Short mmCIF file of C-alpha atoms in Angstrom, two decimals:
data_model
loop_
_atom_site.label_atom_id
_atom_site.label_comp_id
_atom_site.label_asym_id
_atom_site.label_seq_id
_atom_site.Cartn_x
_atom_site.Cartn_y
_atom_site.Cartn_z
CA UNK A 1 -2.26 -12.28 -20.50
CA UNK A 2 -0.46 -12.36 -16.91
CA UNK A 3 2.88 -14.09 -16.60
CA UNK A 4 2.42 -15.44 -12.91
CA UNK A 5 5.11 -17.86 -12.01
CA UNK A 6 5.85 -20.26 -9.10
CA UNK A 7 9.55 -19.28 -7.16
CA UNK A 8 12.14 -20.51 -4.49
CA UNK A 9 10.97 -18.49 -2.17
CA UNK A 10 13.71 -17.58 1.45
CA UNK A 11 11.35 -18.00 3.79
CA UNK A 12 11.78 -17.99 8.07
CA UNK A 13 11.78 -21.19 9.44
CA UNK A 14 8.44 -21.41 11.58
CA UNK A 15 9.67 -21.08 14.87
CA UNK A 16 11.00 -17.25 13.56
CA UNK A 17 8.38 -16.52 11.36
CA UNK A 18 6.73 -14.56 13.56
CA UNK A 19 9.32 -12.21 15.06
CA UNK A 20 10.46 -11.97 11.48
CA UNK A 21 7.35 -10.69 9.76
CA UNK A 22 6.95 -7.10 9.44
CA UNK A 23 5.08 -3.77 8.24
CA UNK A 24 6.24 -2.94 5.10
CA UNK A 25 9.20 -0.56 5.49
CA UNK A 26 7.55 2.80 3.84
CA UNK A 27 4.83 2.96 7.27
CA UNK A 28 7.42 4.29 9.71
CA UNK A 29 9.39 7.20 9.64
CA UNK A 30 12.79 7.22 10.41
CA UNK A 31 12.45 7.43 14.53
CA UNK A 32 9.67 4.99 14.16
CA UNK A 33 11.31 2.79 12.67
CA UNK A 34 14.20 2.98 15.63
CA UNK A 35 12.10 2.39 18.17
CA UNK A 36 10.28 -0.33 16.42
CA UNK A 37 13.10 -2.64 16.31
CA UNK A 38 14.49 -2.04 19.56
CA UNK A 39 14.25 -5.71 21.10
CA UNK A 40 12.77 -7.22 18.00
CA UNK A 41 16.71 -8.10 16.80
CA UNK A 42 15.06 -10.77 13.83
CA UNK A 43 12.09 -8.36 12.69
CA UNK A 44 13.16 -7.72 9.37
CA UNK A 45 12.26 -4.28 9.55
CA UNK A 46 15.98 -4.26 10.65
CA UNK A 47 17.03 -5.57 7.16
CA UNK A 48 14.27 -3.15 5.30
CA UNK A 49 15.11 0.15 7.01
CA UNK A 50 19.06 -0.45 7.74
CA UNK A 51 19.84 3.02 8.89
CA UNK A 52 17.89 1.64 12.11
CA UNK A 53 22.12 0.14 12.56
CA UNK A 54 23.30 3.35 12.53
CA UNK A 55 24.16 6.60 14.34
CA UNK A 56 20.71 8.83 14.09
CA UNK A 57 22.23 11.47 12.22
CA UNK A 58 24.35 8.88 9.80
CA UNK A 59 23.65 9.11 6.05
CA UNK A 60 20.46 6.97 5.56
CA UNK A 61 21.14 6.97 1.95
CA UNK A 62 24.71 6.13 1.96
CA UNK A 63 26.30 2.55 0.54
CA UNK A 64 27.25 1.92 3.97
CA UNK A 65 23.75 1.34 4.91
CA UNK A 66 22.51 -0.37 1.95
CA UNK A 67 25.31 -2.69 2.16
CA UNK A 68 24.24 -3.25 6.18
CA UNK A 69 21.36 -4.43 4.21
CA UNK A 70 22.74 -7.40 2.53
CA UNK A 71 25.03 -8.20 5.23
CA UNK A 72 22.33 -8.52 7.75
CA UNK A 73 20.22 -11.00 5.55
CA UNK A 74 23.15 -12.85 4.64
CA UNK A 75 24.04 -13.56 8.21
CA UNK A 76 20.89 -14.81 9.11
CA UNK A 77 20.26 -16.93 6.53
CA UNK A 78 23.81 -18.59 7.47
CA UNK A 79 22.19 -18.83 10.37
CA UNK A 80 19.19 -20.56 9.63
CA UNK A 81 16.67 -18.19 10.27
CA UNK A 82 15.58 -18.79 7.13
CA UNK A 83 15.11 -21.53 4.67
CA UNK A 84 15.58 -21.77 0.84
CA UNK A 85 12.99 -23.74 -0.73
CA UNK A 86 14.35 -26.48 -3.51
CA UNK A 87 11.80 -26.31 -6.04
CA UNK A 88 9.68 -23.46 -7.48
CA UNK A 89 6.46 -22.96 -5.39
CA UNK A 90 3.46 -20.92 -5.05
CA UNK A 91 2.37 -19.52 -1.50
CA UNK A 92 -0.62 -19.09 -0.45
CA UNK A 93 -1.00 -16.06 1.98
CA UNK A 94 -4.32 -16.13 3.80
CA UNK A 95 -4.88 -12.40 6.21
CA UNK A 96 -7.53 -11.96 8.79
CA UNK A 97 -8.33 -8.74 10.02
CA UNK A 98 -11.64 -8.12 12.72
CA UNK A 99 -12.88 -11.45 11.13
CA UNK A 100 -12.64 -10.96 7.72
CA UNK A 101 -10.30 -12.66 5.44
CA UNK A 102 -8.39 -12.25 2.49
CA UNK A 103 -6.49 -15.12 0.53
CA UNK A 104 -3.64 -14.19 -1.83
CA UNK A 105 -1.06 -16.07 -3.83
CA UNK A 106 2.70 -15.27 -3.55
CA UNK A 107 4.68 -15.83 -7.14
CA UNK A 108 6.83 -13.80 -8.98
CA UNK A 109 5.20 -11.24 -11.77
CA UNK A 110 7.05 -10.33 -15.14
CA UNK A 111 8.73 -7.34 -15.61
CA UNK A 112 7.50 -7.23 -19.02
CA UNK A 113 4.09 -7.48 -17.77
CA UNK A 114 4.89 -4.07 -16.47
CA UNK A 115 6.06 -2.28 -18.71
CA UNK A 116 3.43 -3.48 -21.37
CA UNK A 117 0.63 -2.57 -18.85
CA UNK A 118 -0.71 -5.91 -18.48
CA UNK A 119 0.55 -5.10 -15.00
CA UNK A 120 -1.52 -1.59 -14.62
CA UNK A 121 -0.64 1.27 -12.53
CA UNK A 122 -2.89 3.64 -11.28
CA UNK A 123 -0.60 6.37 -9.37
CA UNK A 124 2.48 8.24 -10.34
CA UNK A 125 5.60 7.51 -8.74
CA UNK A 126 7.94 9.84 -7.06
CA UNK A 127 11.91 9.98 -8.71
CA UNK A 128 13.15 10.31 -4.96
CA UNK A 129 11.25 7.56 -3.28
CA UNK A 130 11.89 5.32 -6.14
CA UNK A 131 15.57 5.68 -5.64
CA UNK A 132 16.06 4.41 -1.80
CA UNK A 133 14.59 0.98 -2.90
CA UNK A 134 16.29 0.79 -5.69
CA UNK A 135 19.88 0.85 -3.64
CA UNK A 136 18.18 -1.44 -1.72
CA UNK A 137 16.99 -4.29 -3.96
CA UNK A 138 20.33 -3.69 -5.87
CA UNK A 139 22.36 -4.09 -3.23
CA UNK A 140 20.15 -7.49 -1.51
CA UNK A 141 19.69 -8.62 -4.83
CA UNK A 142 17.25 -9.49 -3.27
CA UNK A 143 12.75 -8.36 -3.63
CA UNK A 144 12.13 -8.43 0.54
CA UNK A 145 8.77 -6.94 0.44
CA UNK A 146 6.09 -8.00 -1.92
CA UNK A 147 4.18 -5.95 -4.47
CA UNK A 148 0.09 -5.99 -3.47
CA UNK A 149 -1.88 -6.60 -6.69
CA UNK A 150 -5.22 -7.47 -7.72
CA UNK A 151 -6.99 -9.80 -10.53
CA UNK A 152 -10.54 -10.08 -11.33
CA UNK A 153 -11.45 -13.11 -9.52
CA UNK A 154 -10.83 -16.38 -11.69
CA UNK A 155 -13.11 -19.59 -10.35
CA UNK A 156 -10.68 -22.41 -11.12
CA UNK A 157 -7.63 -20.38 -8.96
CA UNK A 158 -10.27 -19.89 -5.80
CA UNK A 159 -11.35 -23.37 -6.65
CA UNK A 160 -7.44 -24.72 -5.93
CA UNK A 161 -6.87 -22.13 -3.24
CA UNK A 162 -9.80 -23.35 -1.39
CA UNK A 163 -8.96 -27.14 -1.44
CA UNK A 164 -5.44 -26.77 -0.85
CA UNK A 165 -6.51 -24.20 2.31
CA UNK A 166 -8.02 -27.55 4.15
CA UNK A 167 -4.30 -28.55 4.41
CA UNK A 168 -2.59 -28.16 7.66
CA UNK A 169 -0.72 -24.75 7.05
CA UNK A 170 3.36 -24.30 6.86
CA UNK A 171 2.97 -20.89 9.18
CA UNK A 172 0.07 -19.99 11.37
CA UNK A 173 0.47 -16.95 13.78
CA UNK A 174 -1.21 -13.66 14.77
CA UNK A 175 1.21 -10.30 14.43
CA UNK A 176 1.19 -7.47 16.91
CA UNK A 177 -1.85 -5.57 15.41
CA UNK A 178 -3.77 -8.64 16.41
CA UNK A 179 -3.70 -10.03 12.38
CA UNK A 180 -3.37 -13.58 11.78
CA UNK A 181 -1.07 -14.61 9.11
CA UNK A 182 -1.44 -17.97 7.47
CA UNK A 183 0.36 -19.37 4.40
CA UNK A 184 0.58 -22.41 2.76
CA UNK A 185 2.83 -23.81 0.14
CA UNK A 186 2.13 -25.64 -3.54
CA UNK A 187 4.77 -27.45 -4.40
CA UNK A 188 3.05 -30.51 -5.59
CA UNK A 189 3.90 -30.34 -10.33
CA UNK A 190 0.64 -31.00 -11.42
CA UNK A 191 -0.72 -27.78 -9.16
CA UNK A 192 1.59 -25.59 -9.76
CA UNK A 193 1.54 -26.48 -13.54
CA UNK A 194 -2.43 -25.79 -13.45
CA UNK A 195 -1.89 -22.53 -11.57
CA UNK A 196 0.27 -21.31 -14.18
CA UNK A 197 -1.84 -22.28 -16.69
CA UNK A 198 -4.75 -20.48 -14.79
CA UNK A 199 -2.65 -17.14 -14.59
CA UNK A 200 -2.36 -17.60 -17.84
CA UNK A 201 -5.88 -16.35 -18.77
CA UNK A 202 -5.64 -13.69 -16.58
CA UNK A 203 -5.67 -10.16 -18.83
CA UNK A 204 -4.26 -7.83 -16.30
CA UNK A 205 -2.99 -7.79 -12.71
CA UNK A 206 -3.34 -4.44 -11.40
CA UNK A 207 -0.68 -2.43 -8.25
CA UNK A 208 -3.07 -2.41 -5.12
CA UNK A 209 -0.19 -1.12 -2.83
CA UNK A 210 3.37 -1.14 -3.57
CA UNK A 211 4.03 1.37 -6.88
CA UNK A 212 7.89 2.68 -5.61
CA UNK A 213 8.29 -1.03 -4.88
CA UNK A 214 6.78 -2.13 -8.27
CA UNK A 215 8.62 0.57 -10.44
CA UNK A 216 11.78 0.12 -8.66
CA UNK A 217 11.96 -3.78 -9.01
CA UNK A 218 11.56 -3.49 -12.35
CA UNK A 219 13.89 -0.99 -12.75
CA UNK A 220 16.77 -3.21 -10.78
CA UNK A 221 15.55 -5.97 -13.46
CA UNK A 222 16.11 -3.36 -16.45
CA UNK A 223 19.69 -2.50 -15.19
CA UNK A 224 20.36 -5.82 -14.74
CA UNK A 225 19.30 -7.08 -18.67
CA UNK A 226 22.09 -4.19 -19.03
CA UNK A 227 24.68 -6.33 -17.32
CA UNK A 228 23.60 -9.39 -18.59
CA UNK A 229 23.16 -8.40 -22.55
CA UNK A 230 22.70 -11.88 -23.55
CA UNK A 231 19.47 -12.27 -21.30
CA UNK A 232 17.22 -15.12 -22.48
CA UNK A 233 13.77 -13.42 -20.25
CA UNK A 234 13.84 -16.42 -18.13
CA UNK A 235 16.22 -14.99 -15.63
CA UNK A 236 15.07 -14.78 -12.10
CA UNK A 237 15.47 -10.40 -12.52
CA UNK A 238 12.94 -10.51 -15.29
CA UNK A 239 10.10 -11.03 -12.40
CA UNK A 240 9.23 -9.58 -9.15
CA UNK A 241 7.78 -10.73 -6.08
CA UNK A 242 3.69 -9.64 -5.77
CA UNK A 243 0.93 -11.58 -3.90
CA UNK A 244 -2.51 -11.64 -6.03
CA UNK A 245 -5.71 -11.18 -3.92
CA UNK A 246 -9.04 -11.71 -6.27
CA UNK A 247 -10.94 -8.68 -6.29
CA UNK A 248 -13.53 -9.46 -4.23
CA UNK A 249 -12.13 -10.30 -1.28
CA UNK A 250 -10.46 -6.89 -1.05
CA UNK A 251 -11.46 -4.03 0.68
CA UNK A 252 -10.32 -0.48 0.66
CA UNK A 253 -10.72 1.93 3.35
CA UNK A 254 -11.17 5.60 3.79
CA UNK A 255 -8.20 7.93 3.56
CA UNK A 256 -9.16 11.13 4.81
CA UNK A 257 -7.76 14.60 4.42
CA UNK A 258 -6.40 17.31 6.69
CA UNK A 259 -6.10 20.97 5.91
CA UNK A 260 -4.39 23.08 8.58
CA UNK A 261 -5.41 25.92 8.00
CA UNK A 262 -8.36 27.60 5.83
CA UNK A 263 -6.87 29.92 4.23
CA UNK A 264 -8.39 33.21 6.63
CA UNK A 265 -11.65 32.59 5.82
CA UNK A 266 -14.58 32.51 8.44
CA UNK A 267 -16.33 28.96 8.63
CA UNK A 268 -19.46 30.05 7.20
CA UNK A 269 -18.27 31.93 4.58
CA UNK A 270 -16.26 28.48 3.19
CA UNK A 271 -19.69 26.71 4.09
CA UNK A 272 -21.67 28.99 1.67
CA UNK A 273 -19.17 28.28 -0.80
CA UNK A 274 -19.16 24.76 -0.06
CA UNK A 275 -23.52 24.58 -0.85
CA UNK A 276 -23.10 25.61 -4.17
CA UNK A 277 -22.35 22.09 -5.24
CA UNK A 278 -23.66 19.97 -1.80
CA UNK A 279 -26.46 19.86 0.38
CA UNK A 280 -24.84 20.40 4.06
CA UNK A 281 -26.59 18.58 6.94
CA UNK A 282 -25.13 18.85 10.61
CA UNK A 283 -24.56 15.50 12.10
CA UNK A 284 -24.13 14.36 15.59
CA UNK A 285 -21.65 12.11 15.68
CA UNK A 286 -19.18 11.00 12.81
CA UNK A 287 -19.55 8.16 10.77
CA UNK A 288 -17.89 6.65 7.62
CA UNK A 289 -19.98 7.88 4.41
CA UNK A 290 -21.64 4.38 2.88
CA UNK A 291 -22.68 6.17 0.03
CA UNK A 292 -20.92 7.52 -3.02
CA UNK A 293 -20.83 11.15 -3.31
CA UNK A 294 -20.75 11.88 0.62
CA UNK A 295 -18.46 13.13 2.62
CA UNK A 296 -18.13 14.43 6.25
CA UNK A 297 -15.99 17.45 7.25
CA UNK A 298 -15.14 18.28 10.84
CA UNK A 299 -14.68 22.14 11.22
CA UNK A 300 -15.21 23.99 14.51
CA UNK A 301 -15.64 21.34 17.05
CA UNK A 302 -18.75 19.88 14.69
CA UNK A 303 -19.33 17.73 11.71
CA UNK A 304 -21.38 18.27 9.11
CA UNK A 305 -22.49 15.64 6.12
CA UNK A 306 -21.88 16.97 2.63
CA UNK A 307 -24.01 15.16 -0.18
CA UNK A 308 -22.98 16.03 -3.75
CA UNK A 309 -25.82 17.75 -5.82
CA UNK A 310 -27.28 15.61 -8.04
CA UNK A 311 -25.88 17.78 -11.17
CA UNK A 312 -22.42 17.34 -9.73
CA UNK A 313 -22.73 13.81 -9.91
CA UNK A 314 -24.32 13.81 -13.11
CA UNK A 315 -21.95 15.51 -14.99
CA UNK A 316 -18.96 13.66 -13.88
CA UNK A 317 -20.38 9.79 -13.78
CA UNK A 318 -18.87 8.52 -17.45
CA UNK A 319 -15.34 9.98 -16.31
CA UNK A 320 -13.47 7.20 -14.29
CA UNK A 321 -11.62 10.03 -12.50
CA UNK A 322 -13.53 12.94 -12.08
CA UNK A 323 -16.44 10.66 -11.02
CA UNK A 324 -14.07 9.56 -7.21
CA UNK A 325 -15.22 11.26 -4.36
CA UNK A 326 -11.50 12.58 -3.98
CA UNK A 327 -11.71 13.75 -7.15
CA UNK A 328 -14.96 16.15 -6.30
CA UNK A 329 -13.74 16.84 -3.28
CA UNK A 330 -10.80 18.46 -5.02
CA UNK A 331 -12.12 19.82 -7.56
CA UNK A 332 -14.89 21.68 -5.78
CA UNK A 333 -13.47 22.38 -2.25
CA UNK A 334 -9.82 21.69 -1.67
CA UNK A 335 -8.62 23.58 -4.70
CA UNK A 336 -10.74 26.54 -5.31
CA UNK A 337 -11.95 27.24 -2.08
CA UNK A 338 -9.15 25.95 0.12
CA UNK A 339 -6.03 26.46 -2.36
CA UNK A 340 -5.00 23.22 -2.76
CA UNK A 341 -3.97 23.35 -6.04
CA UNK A 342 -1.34 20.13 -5.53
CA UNK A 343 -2.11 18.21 -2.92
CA UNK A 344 0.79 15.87 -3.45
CA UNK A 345 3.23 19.20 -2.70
CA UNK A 346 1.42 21.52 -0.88
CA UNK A 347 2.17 21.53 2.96
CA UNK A 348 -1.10 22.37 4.21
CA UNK A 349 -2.34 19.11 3.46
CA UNK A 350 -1.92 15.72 5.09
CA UNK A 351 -3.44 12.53 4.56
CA UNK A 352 -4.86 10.28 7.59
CA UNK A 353 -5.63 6.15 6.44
CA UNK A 354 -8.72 5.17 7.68
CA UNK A 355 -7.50 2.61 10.00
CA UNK A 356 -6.20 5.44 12.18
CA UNK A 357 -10.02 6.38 13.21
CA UNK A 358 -11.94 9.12 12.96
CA UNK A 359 -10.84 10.19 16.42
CA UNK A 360 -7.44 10.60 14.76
CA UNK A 361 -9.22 13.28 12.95
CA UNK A 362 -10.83 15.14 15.24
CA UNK A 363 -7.60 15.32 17.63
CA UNK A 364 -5.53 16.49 14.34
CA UNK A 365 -7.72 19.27 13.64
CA UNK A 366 -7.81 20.33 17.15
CA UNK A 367 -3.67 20.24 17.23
CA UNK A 368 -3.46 22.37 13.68
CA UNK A 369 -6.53 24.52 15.45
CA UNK A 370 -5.16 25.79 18.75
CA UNK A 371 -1.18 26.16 17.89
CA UNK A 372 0.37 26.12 20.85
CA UNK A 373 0.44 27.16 24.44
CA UNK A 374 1.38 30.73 25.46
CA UNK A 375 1.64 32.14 29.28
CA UNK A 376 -1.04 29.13 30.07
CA UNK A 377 -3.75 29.87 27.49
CA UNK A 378 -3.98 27.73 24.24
CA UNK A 379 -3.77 29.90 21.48
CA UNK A 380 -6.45 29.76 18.23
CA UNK A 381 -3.89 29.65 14.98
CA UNK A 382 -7.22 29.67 12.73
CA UNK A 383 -9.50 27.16 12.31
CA UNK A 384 -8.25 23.26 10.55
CA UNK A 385 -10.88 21.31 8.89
CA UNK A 386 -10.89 17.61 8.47
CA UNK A 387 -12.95 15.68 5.34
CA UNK A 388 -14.05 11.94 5.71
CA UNK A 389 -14.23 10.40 2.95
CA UNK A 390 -16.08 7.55 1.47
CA UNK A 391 -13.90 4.75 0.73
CA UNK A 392 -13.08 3.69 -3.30
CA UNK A 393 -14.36 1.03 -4.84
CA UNK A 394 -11.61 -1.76 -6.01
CA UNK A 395 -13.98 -1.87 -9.26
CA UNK A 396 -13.20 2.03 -9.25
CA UNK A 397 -9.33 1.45 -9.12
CA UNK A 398 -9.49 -1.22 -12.10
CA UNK A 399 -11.99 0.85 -14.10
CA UNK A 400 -9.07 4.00 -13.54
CA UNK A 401 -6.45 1.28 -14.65
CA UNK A 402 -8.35 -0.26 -17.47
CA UNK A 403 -8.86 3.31 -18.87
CA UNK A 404 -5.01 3.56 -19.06
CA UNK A 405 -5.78 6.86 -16.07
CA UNK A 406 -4.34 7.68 -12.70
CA UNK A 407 -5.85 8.24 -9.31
CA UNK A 408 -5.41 11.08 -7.13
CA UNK A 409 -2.69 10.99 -4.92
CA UNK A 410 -3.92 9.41 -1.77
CA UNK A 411 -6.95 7.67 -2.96
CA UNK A 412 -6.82 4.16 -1.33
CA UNK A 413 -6.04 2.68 2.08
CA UNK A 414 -5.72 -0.88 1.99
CA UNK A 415 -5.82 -2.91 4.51
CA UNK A 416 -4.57 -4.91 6.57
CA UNK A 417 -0.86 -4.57 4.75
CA UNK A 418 1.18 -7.64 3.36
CA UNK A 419 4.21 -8.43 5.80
CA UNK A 420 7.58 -7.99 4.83
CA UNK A 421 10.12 -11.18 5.41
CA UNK A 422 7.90 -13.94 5.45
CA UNK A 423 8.66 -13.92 1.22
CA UNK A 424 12.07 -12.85 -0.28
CA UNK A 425 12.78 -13.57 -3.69
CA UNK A 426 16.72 -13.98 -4.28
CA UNK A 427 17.37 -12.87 -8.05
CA UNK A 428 20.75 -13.34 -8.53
CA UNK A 429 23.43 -14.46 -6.21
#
C-alpha cells in the first residue's frame, strides 16, 4: 500500500505566487529558457534552469551553476518570497485548463514505494538526463518540481477534497497559458490523519509525468541513507515531492510523430505498403482520431485516415503493449517501412505534444519537405510525413504499469503540466 505523507511545504507568499510559478524546467531548451526569464526575475524557472545566470556558452553542467541554484533559493527565501509552513500539511492543487478541471493532492511519496514498485514506472529513463537533476536536487537539497502521479480514484479522498474545496483558497491565480491555479492547504490533525489513513489503502501510485525527476529524487535519497548510515526511514530524504490526481479526472493527449524524410520512397509506393495492415481513407481536413486503432498521416500536402485491420487489432488486444496505437504504428509503419528501428535515437524522428496543434504538424512537415531556399526557388529535400495519433488511455498506462511493462518512448502528453515553485520540499538543511 502507498506511503502518502503530509509535509512543510516552502511555498511563495501569495502576493509572489504567481510570478513564481513555472513550467517545469525539462519544456525549454536552453535559449528558451533565456528568454523566458528575461523580466520574470522571481519565476523560478531562474532557480530550475540556473545556467539562465550565466554566460551562453558557460558550462551548464558545472558546480558553479548548480550551486547558483541553491544560492538563488536561499536568497529569496531570506527574503520572504517564500514561506515555510510550521506543521506538516497536505495541498490541494486544483488546474483548469479550457474549462476542465483537475484536483490533485501535494504530499511527499516514499522512496521505498519506488523502488518496491508500489510506485510504478512505465518508461525507461535516460543515464544523462537523470544526472543534471540529480546535481540539482543534491545541491538545493531541495525537490523544486513535483513528480505527476496517478491513483485509481478512492471515494473517501474525493469526498475530503471536495468539502475542503468550498473553503476560501490560500492561492488563486491564472498563469500565462491562460491556466488557473488554485491550491488549498489541510492542516487541520484530524484531516490530515484521515488522509493518511486513506493513502493508506491505496495499492499503487503510478509516474504520470516526471520519471528523470522521480528516479533522480530517489536516487539523491539513496546517496543520502549512504551519508546518514544510521537512517531510521523517517527522514525527510526517504520521500519525494508528487501531487496525486485520481484517474479520472486525467486526461492524456495526442503526441504525434514526425519523420523527415521517407526514406526515397515514392508516396504511393509507402501507401501500398501501408494497406497491407489498414484501410486508407482520404480526409478533408484533420482531426484527432476518437477511436482506438486510427490514425491520421499528413504526406504530400493531404491527409489520409488509417484504420487498423481488424486482424491487426485482433491479434494484439491481450498484449498491454503491442495493443497502443504507438505501438502498431511502430511496428507496422515506422520501423519496417520507414526505418525507424529506435525511435528514442534515431534522428529522423521527432515527437510533437498534442497541445502544439495539428497545424504544428502540417507546418513541420512542410519545413522537413522543402529544405531550404536556393537562387529564390524552395527546394523539395523529399517528401516528410506526419502521423496523428489517437491519444492513450490513463487505464492503458496503469494496465502497462500493473503488468510490470513499459511504454513506448513518447506515448503520453499530459496536460496542462504541474508548476514548478509553488511546492518545494526542503529535505535536509
Amino acid at each position: 500500500m502507498a506511503v502518502v505523507k503530509p509535509f512543510k511545504a516552502i511555498r511563495p507568499n501569495r502576493e509572489a505566487v504567481s510570478e513564481v510559478a513555472a513550467l517545469p524546467y525539462d519544456v525549454y531548451s536552453r535559449q528558451e529558457a533565456r528568454e523566458k526569464v528575461k523580466g520574470h526575475p522571481l519565476s523560478f524557472l531562474n532557480i530550475d534552469r540556473p545556467e539562465t545566470q550565466f554566460p551562453e556558452d558557460y558550462d551548464m553542467y558545472s558546480r558553479e551553476v548548480y550551486k547558483k541554484a541553491s544560492e538563488m533559493l536561499n536568497s529569496e527565501i531570506e527574503a520572504g518570497i517564500y514561506v515555510k509552513d510550521e506543521v506538516p500539511c497536505y495541498y490541494i492543487y486544483e488546474l483548469t485548463m479550457d474549462g476542465r478541471t483537475q484536483t490533485g493532492i501535494a504530499a511527499l511519496s516514499s522512496i521505498d514505494d519506488y523502488l518496491s514498485n508500489v510506485c510504478k514506472k512505465h518508461e525507461n529513463t535516460v543515464e544523462e538526463k537523470e544526472q543534471d537533476r540529480i546535481r540539482h536536487v543534491d545541491s538545493c537539497s531541495c525537490q523544486t518540481g513535483p513528480i505527476f502521479l496517478a491513483y485509481r480514484e478512492r471515494k473517501e479522498i474525493t469526498e475530503i477534497v471536495d468539502s475542503e474545496k468550498q473553503k476560501a483558497a490560500l492561492y488563486d491565480f491564472v498563469s500565462d497559458d491562460n491556466i488557473r491555479h488554485r491550491v488549498w492547504k489541510i492542516d487541520d490533525d484530524k484531516l490530515v490523519s484521515r488522509l493518511m489513513t486513506e493513502f493508506a489503502s491505496v495499492p499503487a501510485t503510478y509516474i504520470a509525468d516526471g520519471h528523470h525527476r522521480a528516479a533522480s529524487a530517489v536516487k539523491v535519497g539513496l546517496m543520502r541513507r549512504k551519508e546518514h548510515p544510521d537512517y531510521t526511514g523517517e527522514e525527510e530524504f526517504n520521500f519525494f515531492l508528487s501531487v496525486l490526481f485520481p484517474d479520472n479526472e486525467l486526461k492524456i493527449m495526442d503526441y504525434n510523430r514526425i519523420v523527415k524524410d521517407i526514406r526515397g520512397l515514392a508516396p504511393e509506393d509507402l501507401m501500398l505498403s501501408i494497406e497491407e495492415n489498414f484501410v486508407v481513407f482520404n480526409v478533408k481536413e484533420a482531426f484527432v482520431p476518437k477511436v482506438k486503432g486510427e490514425m491520421l498521416m499528413y504526406i504530400s500536402g493531404e491527409w489520409f485516415l488509417l484504420r487498423a485491420k481488424d486482424q491487426v487489432v485482433e491479434e494484439r488486444k491481450n498484449d498491454p503493449v503491442r495493443s497502443l496505437d504507438v505501438s502498431i504504428l511502430q511496428d507496422l509503419i515506422l520501423s519496417p517501412l520507414l526505418g525507424i528501428r529506435d525511435p528514442r535515437t534515431d534522428k529522423r524522428i521527432e515527437f510533437v505534444g498534442g497541445i502544439r496543434g495539428i497545424k504544428e504538424l502540417e507546418k513541420k512537415v512542410s519545413q522537413y519537405t522543402y529544405g531550404h531556399v536556393m537562387d529564390g526557388t524552395i527546394e523539395e529535400t523529399g517528401p516528410a510525413v506526419a502521423f496523428l495519433m489517437h491519444p492513450t488511455g490513463i487505464d492503458e498506462l496503469i494496465n502497462v504499469a500493473d503488468h510490470q511493462l513499459l511504454m513506448p518512448p513518447k506515448s503520453t502528453w499530459f496536460e496542462p503540466k504541474l508548476r514548478s515553485g509553488i511546492f518545494i520540499h526542503e529535505f535536509e538543511r
